[in-house]
Coordinates of C-alpha atoms in Angstrom, one line a residue:
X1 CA 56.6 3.1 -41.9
X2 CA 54.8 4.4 -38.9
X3 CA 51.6 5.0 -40.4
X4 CA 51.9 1.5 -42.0
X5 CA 52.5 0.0 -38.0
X6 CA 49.1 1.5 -36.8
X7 CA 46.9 0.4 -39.2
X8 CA 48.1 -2.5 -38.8
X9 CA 47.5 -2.1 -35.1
X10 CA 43.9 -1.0 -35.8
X11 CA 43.3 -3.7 -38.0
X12 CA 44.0 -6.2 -35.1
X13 CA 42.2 -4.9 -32.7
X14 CA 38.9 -4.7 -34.6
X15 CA 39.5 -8.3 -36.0
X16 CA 39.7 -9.1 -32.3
X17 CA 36.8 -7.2 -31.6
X18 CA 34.8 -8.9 -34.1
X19 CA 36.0 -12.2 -33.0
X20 CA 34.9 -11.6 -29.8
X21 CA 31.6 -9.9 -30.8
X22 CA 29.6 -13.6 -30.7
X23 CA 30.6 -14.2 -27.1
X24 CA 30.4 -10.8 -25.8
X25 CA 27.2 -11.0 -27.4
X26 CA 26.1 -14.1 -25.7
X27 CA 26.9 -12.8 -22.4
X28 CA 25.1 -9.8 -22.8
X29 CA 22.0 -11.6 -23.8
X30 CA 22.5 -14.2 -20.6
X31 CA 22.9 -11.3 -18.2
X32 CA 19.9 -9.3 -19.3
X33 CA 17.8 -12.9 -19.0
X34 CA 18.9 -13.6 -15.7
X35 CA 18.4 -10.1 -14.2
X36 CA 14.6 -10.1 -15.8
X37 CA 14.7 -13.4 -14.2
X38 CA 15.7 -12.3 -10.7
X39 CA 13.4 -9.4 -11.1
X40 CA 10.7 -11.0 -11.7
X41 CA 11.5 -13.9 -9.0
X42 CA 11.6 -10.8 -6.2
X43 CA 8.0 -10.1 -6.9
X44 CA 6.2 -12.7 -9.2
X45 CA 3.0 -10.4 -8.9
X46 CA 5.1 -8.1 -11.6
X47 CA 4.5 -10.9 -13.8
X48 CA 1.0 -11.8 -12.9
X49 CA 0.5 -8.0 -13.6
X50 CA 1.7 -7.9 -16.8
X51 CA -0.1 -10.7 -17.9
X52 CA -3.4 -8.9 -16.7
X53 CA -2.8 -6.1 -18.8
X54 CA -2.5 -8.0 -22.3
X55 CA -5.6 -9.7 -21.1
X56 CA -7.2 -6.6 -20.8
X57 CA -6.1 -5.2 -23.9
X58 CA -6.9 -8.3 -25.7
X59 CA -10.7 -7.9 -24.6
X60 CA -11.3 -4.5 -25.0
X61 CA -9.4 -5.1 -28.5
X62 CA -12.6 -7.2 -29.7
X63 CA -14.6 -3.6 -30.3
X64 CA -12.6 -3.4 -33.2
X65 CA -12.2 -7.1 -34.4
X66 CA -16.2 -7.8 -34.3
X67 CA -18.0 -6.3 -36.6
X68 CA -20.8 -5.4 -35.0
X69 CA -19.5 -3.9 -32.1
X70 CA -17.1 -1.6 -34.4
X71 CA -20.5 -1.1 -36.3
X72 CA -21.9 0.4 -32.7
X73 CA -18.7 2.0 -31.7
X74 CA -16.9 2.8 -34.9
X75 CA -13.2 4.6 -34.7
X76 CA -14.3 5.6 -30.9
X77 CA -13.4 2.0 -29.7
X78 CA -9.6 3.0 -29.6
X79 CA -10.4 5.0 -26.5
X80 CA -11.0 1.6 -24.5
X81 CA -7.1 0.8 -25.6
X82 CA -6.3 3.7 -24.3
X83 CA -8.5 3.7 -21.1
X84 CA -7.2 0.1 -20.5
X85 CA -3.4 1.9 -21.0
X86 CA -3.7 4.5 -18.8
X87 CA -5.9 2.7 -16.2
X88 CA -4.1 -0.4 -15.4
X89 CA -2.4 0.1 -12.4
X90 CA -0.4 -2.7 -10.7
X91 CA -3.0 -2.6 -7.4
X92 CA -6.3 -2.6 -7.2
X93 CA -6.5 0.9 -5.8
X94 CA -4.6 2.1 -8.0
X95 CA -6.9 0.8 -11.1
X96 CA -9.8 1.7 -8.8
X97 CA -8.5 5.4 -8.1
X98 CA -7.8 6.2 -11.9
X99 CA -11.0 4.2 -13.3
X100 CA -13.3 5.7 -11.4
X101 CA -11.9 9.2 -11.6
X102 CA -12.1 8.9 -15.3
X103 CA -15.3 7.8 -16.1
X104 CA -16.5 10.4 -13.8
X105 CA -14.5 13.1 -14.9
X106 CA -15.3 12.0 -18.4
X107 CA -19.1 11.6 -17.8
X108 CA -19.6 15.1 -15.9
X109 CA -17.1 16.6 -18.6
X110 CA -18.9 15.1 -21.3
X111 CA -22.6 16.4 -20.5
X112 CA -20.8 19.8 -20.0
X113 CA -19.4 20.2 -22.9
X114 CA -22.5 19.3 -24.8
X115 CA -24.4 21.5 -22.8
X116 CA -21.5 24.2 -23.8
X117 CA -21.7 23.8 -27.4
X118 CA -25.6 24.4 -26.7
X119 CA -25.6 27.2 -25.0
X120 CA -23.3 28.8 -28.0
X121 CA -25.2 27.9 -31.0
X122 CA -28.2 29.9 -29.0
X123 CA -26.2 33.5 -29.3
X124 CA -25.6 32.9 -33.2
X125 CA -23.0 31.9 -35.1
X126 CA -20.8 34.7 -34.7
X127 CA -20.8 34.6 -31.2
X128 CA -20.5 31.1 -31.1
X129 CA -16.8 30.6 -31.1
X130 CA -16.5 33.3 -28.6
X131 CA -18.5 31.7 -26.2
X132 CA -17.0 28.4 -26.5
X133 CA -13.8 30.3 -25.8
X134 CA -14.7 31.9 -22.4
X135 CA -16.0 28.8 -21.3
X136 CA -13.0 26.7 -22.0
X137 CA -11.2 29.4 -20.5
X138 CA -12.7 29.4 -17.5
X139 CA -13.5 25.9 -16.7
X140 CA -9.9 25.1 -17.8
X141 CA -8.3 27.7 -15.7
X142 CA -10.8 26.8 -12.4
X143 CA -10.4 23.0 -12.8
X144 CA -6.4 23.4 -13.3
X145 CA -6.3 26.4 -10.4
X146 CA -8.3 23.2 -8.2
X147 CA -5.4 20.9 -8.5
X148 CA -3.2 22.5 -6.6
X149 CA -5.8 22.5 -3.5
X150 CA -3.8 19.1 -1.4
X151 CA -7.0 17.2 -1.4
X152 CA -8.1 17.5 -4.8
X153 CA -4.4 16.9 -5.7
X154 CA -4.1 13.5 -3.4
X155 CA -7.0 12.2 -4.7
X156 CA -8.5 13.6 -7.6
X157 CA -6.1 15.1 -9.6
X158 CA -6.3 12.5 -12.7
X159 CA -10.0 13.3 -12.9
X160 CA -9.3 16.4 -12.8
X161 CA -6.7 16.4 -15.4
X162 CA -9.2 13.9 -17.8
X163 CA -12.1 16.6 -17.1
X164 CA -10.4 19.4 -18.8
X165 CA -9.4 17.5 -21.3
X166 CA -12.7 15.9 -22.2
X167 CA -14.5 19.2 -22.0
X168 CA -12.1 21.0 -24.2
X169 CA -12.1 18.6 -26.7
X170 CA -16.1 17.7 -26.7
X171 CA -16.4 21.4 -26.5
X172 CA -14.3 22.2 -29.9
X173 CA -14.9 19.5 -31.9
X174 CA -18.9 20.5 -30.8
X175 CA -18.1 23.9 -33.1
X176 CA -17.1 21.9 -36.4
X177 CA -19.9 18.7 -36.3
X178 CA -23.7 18.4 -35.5
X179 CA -23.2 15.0 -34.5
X180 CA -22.0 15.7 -30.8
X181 CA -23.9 13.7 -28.9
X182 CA -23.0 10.9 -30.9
X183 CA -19.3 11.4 -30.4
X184 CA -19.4 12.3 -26.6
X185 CA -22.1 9.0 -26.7
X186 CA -19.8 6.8 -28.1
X187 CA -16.6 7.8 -26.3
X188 CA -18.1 7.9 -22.8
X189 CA -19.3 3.9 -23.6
X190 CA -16.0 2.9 -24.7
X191 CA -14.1 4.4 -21.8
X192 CA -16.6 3.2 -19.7
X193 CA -16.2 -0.2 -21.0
X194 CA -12.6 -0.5 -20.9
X195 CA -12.6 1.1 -17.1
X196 CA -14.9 -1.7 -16.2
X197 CA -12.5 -4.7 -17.5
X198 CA -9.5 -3.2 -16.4
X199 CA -11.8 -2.8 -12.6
X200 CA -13.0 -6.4 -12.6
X201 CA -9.5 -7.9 -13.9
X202 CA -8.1 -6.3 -11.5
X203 CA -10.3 -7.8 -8.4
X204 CA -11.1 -11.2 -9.8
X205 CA -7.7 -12.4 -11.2
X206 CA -5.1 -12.7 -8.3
X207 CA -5.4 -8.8 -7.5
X208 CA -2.8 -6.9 -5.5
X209 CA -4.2 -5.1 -2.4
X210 CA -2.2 -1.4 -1.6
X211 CA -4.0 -2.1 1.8
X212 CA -2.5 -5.1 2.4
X213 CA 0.9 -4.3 1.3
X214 CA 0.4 -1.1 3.5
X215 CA 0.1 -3.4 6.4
X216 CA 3.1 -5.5 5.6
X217 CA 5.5 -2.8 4.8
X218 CA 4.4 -0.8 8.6
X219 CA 5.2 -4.3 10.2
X220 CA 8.2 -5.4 8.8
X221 CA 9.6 -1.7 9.1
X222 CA 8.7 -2.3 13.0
X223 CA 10.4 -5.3 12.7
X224 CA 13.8 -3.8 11.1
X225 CA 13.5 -1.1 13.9
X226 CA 14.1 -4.4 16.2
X227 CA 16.9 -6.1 14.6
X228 CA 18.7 -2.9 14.1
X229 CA 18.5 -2.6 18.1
X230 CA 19.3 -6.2 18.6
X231 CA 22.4 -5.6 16.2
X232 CA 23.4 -2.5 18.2
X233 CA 23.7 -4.3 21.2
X234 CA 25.7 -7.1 19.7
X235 CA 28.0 -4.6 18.0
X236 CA 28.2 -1.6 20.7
X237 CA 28.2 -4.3 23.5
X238 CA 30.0 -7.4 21.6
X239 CA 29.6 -11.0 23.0
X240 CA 30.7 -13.8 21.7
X241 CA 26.9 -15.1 20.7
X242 CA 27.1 -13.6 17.4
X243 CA 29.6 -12.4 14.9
X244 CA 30.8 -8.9 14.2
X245 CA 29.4 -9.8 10.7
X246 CA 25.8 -10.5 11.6
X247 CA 25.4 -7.5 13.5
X248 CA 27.1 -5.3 11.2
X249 CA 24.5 -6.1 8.8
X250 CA 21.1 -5.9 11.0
X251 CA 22.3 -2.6 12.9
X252 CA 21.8 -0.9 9.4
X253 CA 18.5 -2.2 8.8
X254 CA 16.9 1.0 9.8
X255 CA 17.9 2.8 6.5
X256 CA 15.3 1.3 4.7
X257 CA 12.8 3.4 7.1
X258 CA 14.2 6.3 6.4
X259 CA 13.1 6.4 2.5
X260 CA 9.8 4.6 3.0
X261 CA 7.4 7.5 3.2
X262 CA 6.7 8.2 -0.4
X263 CA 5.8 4.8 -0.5
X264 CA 3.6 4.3 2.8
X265 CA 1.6 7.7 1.5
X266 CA 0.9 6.1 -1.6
X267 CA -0.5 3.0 -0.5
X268 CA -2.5 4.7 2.3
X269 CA -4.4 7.1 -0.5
X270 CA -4.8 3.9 -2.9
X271 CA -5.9 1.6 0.0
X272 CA -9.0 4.5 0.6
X273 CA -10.2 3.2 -2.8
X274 CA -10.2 -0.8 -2.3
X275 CA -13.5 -2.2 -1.3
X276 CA -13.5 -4.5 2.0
X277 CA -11.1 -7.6 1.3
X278 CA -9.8 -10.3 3.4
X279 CA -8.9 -9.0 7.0
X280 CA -9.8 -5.6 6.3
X281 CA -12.9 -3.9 6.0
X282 CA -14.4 -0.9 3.8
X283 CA -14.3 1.5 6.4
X284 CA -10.5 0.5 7.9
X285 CA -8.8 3.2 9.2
X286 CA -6.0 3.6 6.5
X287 CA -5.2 7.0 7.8
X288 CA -4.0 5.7 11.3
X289 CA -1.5 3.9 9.5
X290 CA 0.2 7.2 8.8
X291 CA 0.9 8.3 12.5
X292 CA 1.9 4.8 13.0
X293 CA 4.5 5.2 9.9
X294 CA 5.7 8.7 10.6
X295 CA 6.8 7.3 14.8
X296 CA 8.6 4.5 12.8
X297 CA 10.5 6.8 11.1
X298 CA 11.4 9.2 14.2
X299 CA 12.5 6.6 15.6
X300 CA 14.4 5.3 12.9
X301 CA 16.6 8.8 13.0
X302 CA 18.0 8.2 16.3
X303 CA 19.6 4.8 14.9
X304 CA 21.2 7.4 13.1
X305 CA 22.7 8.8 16.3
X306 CA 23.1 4.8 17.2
X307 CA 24.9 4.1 14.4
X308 CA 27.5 7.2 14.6
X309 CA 28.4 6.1 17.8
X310 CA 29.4 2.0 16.6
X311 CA 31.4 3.6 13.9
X312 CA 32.8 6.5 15.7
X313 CA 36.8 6.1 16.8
X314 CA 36.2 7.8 20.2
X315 CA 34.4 6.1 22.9
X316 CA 33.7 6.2 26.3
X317 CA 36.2 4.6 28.9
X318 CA 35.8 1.1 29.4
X319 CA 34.9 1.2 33.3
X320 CA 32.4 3.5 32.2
X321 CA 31.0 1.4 29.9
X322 CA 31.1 -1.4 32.0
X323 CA 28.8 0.3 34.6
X324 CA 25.9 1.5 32.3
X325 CA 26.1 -2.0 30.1
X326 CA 23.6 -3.7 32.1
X327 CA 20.8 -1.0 31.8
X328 CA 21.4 -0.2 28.2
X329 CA 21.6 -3.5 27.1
X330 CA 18.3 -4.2 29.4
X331 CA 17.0 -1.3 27.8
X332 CA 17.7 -2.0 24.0
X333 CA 16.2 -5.7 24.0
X334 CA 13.6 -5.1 26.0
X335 CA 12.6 -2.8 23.5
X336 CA 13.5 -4.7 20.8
X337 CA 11.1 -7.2 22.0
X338 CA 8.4 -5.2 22.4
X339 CA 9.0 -4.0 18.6
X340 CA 9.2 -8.1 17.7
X341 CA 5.8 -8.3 19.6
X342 CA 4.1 -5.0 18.5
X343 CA 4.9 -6.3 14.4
X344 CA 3.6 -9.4 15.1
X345 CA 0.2 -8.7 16.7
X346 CA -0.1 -6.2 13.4
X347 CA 0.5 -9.2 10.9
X348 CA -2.1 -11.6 12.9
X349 CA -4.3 -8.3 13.7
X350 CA -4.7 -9.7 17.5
X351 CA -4.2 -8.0 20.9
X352 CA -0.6 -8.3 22.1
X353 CA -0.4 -5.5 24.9
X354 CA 0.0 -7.3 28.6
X355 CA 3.2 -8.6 27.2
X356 CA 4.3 -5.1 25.2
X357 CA 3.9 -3.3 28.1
X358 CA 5.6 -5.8 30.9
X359 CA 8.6 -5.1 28.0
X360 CA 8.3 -1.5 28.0
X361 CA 8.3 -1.4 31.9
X362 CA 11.4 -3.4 32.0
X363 CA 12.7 -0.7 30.0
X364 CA 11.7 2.0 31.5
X365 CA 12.8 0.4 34.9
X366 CA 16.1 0.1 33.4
X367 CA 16.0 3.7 32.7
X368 CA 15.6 4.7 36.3
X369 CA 18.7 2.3 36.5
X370 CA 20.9 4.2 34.0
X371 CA 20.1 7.5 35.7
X372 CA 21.2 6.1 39.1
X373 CA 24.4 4.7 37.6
X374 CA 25.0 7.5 35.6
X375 CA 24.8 9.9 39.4
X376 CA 27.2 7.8 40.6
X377 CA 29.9 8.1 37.7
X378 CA 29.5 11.6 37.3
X379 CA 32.7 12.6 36.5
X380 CA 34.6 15.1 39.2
X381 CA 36.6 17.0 36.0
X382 CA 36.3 18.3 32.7
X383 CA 38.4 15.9 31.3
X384 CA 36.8 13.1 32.4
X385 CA 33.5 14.7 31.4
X386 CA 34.5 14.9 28.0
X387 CA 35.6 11.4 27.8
X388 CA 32.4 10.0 29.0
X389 CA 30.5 11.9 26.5
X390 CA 30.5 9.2 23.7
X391 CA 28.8 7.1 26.1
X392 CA 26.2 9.4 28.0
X393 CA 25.5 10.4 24.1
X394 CA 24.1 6.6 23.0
X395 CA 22.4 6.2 26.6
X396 CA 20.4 9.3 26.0
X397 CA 19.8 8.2 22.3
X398 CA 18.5 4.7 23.6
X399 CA 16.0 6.8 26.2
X400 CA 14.5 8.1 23.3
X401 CA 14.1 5.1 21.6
X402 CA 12.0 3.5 24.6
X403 CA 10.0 6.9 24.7
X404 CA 9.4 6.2 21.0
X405 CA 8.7 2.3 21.1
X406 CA 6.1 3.3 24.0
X407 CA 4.3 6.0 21.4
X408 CA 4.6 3.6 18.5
X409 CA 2.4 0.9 21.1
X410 CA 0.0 3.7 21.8
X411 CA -0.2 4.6 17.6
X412 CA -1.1 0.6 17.1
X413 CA -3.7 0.4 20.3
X414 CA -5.3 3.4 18.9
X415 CA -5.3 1.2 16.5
X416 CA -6.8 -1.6 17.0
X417 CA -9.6 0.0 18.7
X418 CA -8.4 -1.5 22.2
X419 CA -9.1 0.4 25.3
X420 CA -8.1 -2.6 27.9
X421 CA -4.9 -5.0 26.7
X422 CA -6.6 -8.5 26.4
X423 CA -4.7 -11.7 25.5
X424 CA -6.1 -13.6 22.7
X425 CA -4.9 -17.2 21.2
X426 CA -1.6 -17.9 20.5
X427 CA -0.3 -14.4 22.2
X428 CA -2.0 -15.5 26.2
X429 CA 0.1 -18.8 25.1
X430 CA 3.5 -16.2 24.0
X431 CA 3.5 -14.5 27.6
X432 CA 2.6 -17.5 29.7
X433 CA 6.0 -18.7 28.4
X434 CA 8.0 -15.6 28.6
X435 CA 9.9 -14.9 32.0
X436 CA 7.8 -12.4 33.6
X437 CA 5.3 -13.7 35.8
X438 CA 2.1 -11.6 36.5
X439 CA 0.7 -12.3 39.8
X440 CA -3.2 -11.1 40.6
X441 CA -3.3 -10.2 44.0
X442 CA -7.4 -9.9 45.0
X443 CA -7.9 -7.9 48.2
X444 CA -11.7 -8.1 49.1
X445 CA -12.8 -5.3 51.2
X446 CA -15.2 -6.0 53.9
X447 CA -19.1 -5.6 53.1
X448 CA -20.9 -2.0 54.4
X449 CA -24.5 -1.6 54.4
X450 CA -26.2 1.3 53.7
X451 CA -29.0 2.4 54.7
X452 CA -31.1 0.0 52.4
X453 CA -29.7 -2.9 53.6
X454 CA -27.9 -3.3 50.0
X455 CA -24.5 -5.3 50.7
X456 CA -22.0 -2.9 49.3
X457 CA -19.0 -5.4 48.8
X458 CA -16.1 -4.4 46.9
X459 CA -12.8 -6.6 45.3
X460 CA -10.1 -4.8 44.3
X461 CA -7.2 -6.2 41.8
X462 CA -3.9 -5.4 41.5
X463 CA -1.2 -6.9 38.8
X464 CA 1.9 -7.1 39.6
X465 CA 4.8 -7.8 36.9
X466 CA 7.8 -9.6 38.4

């Protein structure tokens, strides 16, 4: 009777269960469509990417579907497939980088090889597989042993990978066929063909610059680096301007910094490859951008420090608190502004730096304020030493952070190429609104003559910041 009770249980459940297989079904189907969707709204380029490829492989597809190119090319036209595969890279560094390493690689490996299967049908034939064998030995041991040197491996290390392939195989196959040069002939035109469309695909039809998205991802990581201080104000020092909410969510902003450097390293390298486009030139310093990201990212670890001390249960007294509030909170926008300002003249590429540094002075001014404040609390017991200790801990962390801000300004001016700060456009028209005023105070010294008669009249200038 019991057995009888659970198949009839079983029997239910997958009757319900194929009931509710169309619907389940159905939403399965709708939620894979609308996360494609979504994915492919966050960056339509993955689209336009895709869409590049099949045109590619359509093309380089017509060396077998005309006759008399499959005539020329015969069975050796599948290596453009697979050159148009394994090229296609979603920038145009990236298709630049692997394109050109191959047909190099493929070339130089090419020519070797023939010359190797040469050189081996000169000592006989039965020291002709014997010499094949050292030599394919010993290039493919020197080239692999190569790829571990950091250069080679940043850079190079698909052509080299392609070049040991290529030469082992033309090498080889060179033992078992007379027609060699044929083979190595038609393979080195049909990679080279399907390198090229993949190249100029890639540059004419709406290409995707690692340069340029190098640039962008440096700024807007300068740019979390600022809301993450404005939100540590708001949430460290609340007001009632904005919501625990908001600035629970920009003080965190920083993480994102943290796991950016794969990705800054790649673009950099790719970038080396991309021709002069746009803003940029052929000879752009690429490899500036990598001091520039690694001070980011310093400087994004001591949010970690920031962070620990929002979420932290023990804090500083509040009359303590109250007393070194002005200067950190001077401290942390007026860095936060010179972030805003230092992300911005990176985006336009224009000089920023009278109004950086006024903000960095203010800071560091405020500095010299927390110090004197901090003299004056000092604590005359241990107890009360160890209470204040929360607080002295995110003061220090936010000295830090100016030190850094001021390094990350000297990493950009560097740069830029800037010796002198010079205000440009829309940036002159950004400080003559901002609340500092910078007064020029000439002080002409009176004219000496020298022995000459030659009027030796000096002016001297002095800025002053108020």
């Amino acid at each position: 009777m019991e057995m009888d009770l659970n198949a009839q249980v079983k029997k239910a459940c997958f009757l319900q269960r194929l009931k509710d297989f169309p619907s389940n079904l159905k939403d399965g189907v709708t939620k894979r469509i609308k996360h494609v969707q979504k994915f492919g709204k966050d960056d339509p380029r993955r689209i336009i990417h895709s869409i590049k490829v099949g045109v590619s492989l359509t093309l380089v597809s017509m060396l077998y579907y005309v006759r008399p190119l499959y005539n020329s090319f015969g069975v050796s036209g599948m290596w453009a497939i697979v050159t148009v595969v394994v090229v296609s890279e979603f920038t145009v560094g990236g298709t630049l980088s692997k394109g050109l390493n191959r047909a190099f690689a493929t070339l130089i490996a090419g020519a070797l090889g023939v010359g190797a299967v040469h050189l081996a049908r000169l000592c006989g034939h039965k020291a002709e597989p014997i010499v094949l064998g050292i030599l394919v030995f010993s290039l493919g041991s020197a080239v692999t042993f190569s790829r571990f040197f950091p250069r080679i491996k940043q850079r190079y290390d698909y052509g080299a990978l392609i070049f040991i392939l290529t030469f082992s195989m033309v090498a080889v196959s060179g033992y078992r066929t007379d027609e060699i040069l044929v083979i190595a002939y038609q393979r080195l035109s049909t990679i080279l063909i399907g390198g090229t469309i993949c190249i100029l695909v890639s540059i004419f039809v709406f290409p995707v610059w690692a340069g340029e998205d190098l640039h962008k991802l440096v700024a807007n990581n300068i740019i979390k680096l600022a809301n993450s201080l404005e939100g540590f104000e708001g949430e460290y020092f609340p007001s009632s301007e904005k919501t625990s909410k908001e600035t629970n969510s920009s003080v965190r902003e920083y993480k994102g910094i943290l796991t950016s450097e794969t990705t800054e390293d790649t673009l950099a390298n790719l970038a080396r490859w991309e021709p002069g486009h746009g803003r940029f030139r052929l000879s752009h310093p690429w490899t500036k951008y990598f001091k520039i990201a690694g001070l980011v990212r310093q400087c994004a670890i001591h949010f970690e420090v920031l962070n620990a001390c929002v979420l932290s249960d023990a804090k500083a007294p509040q009359d303590f608190i109250s007393k070194i509030l002005e200067p950190c909170s001077i401290m942390s926008r007026e860095a936060g502004e010179a972030l805003k300002a230092i992300a911005k003249s990176i985006k336009t590429m224009s000089r920023y730096h009278v109004c950086v540094n006024t903000h960095i002075k203010n800071s560091k001014n405020a500095i010299e304020n927390l110090r004197l404040a901090l003299k004056l609390s000092f604590p005359e017991t241990d107890k009360d030493l160890l209470e204040i200790i929360p607080g002295v801990t995110m003061a220090s962390t936010l000295i830090y952070i100016v030190n850094y801000v001021e390094k990350i300004s000297e990493a950009v001016e560097e740069l830029s190429g800037t010796v002198k700060p010079v205000l440009e456009g829309d940036n002159a028209e950004e400080c003559n609104n901002s609340p500092h005023v910078v007064i020029a105070i000439h002080d002409e010294q009176p004219p000496t003559v020298n022995e000459n008669n030659v009027n030796l009249g000096a002016e001297k200038t002095t800025v002053v910041v108020v």
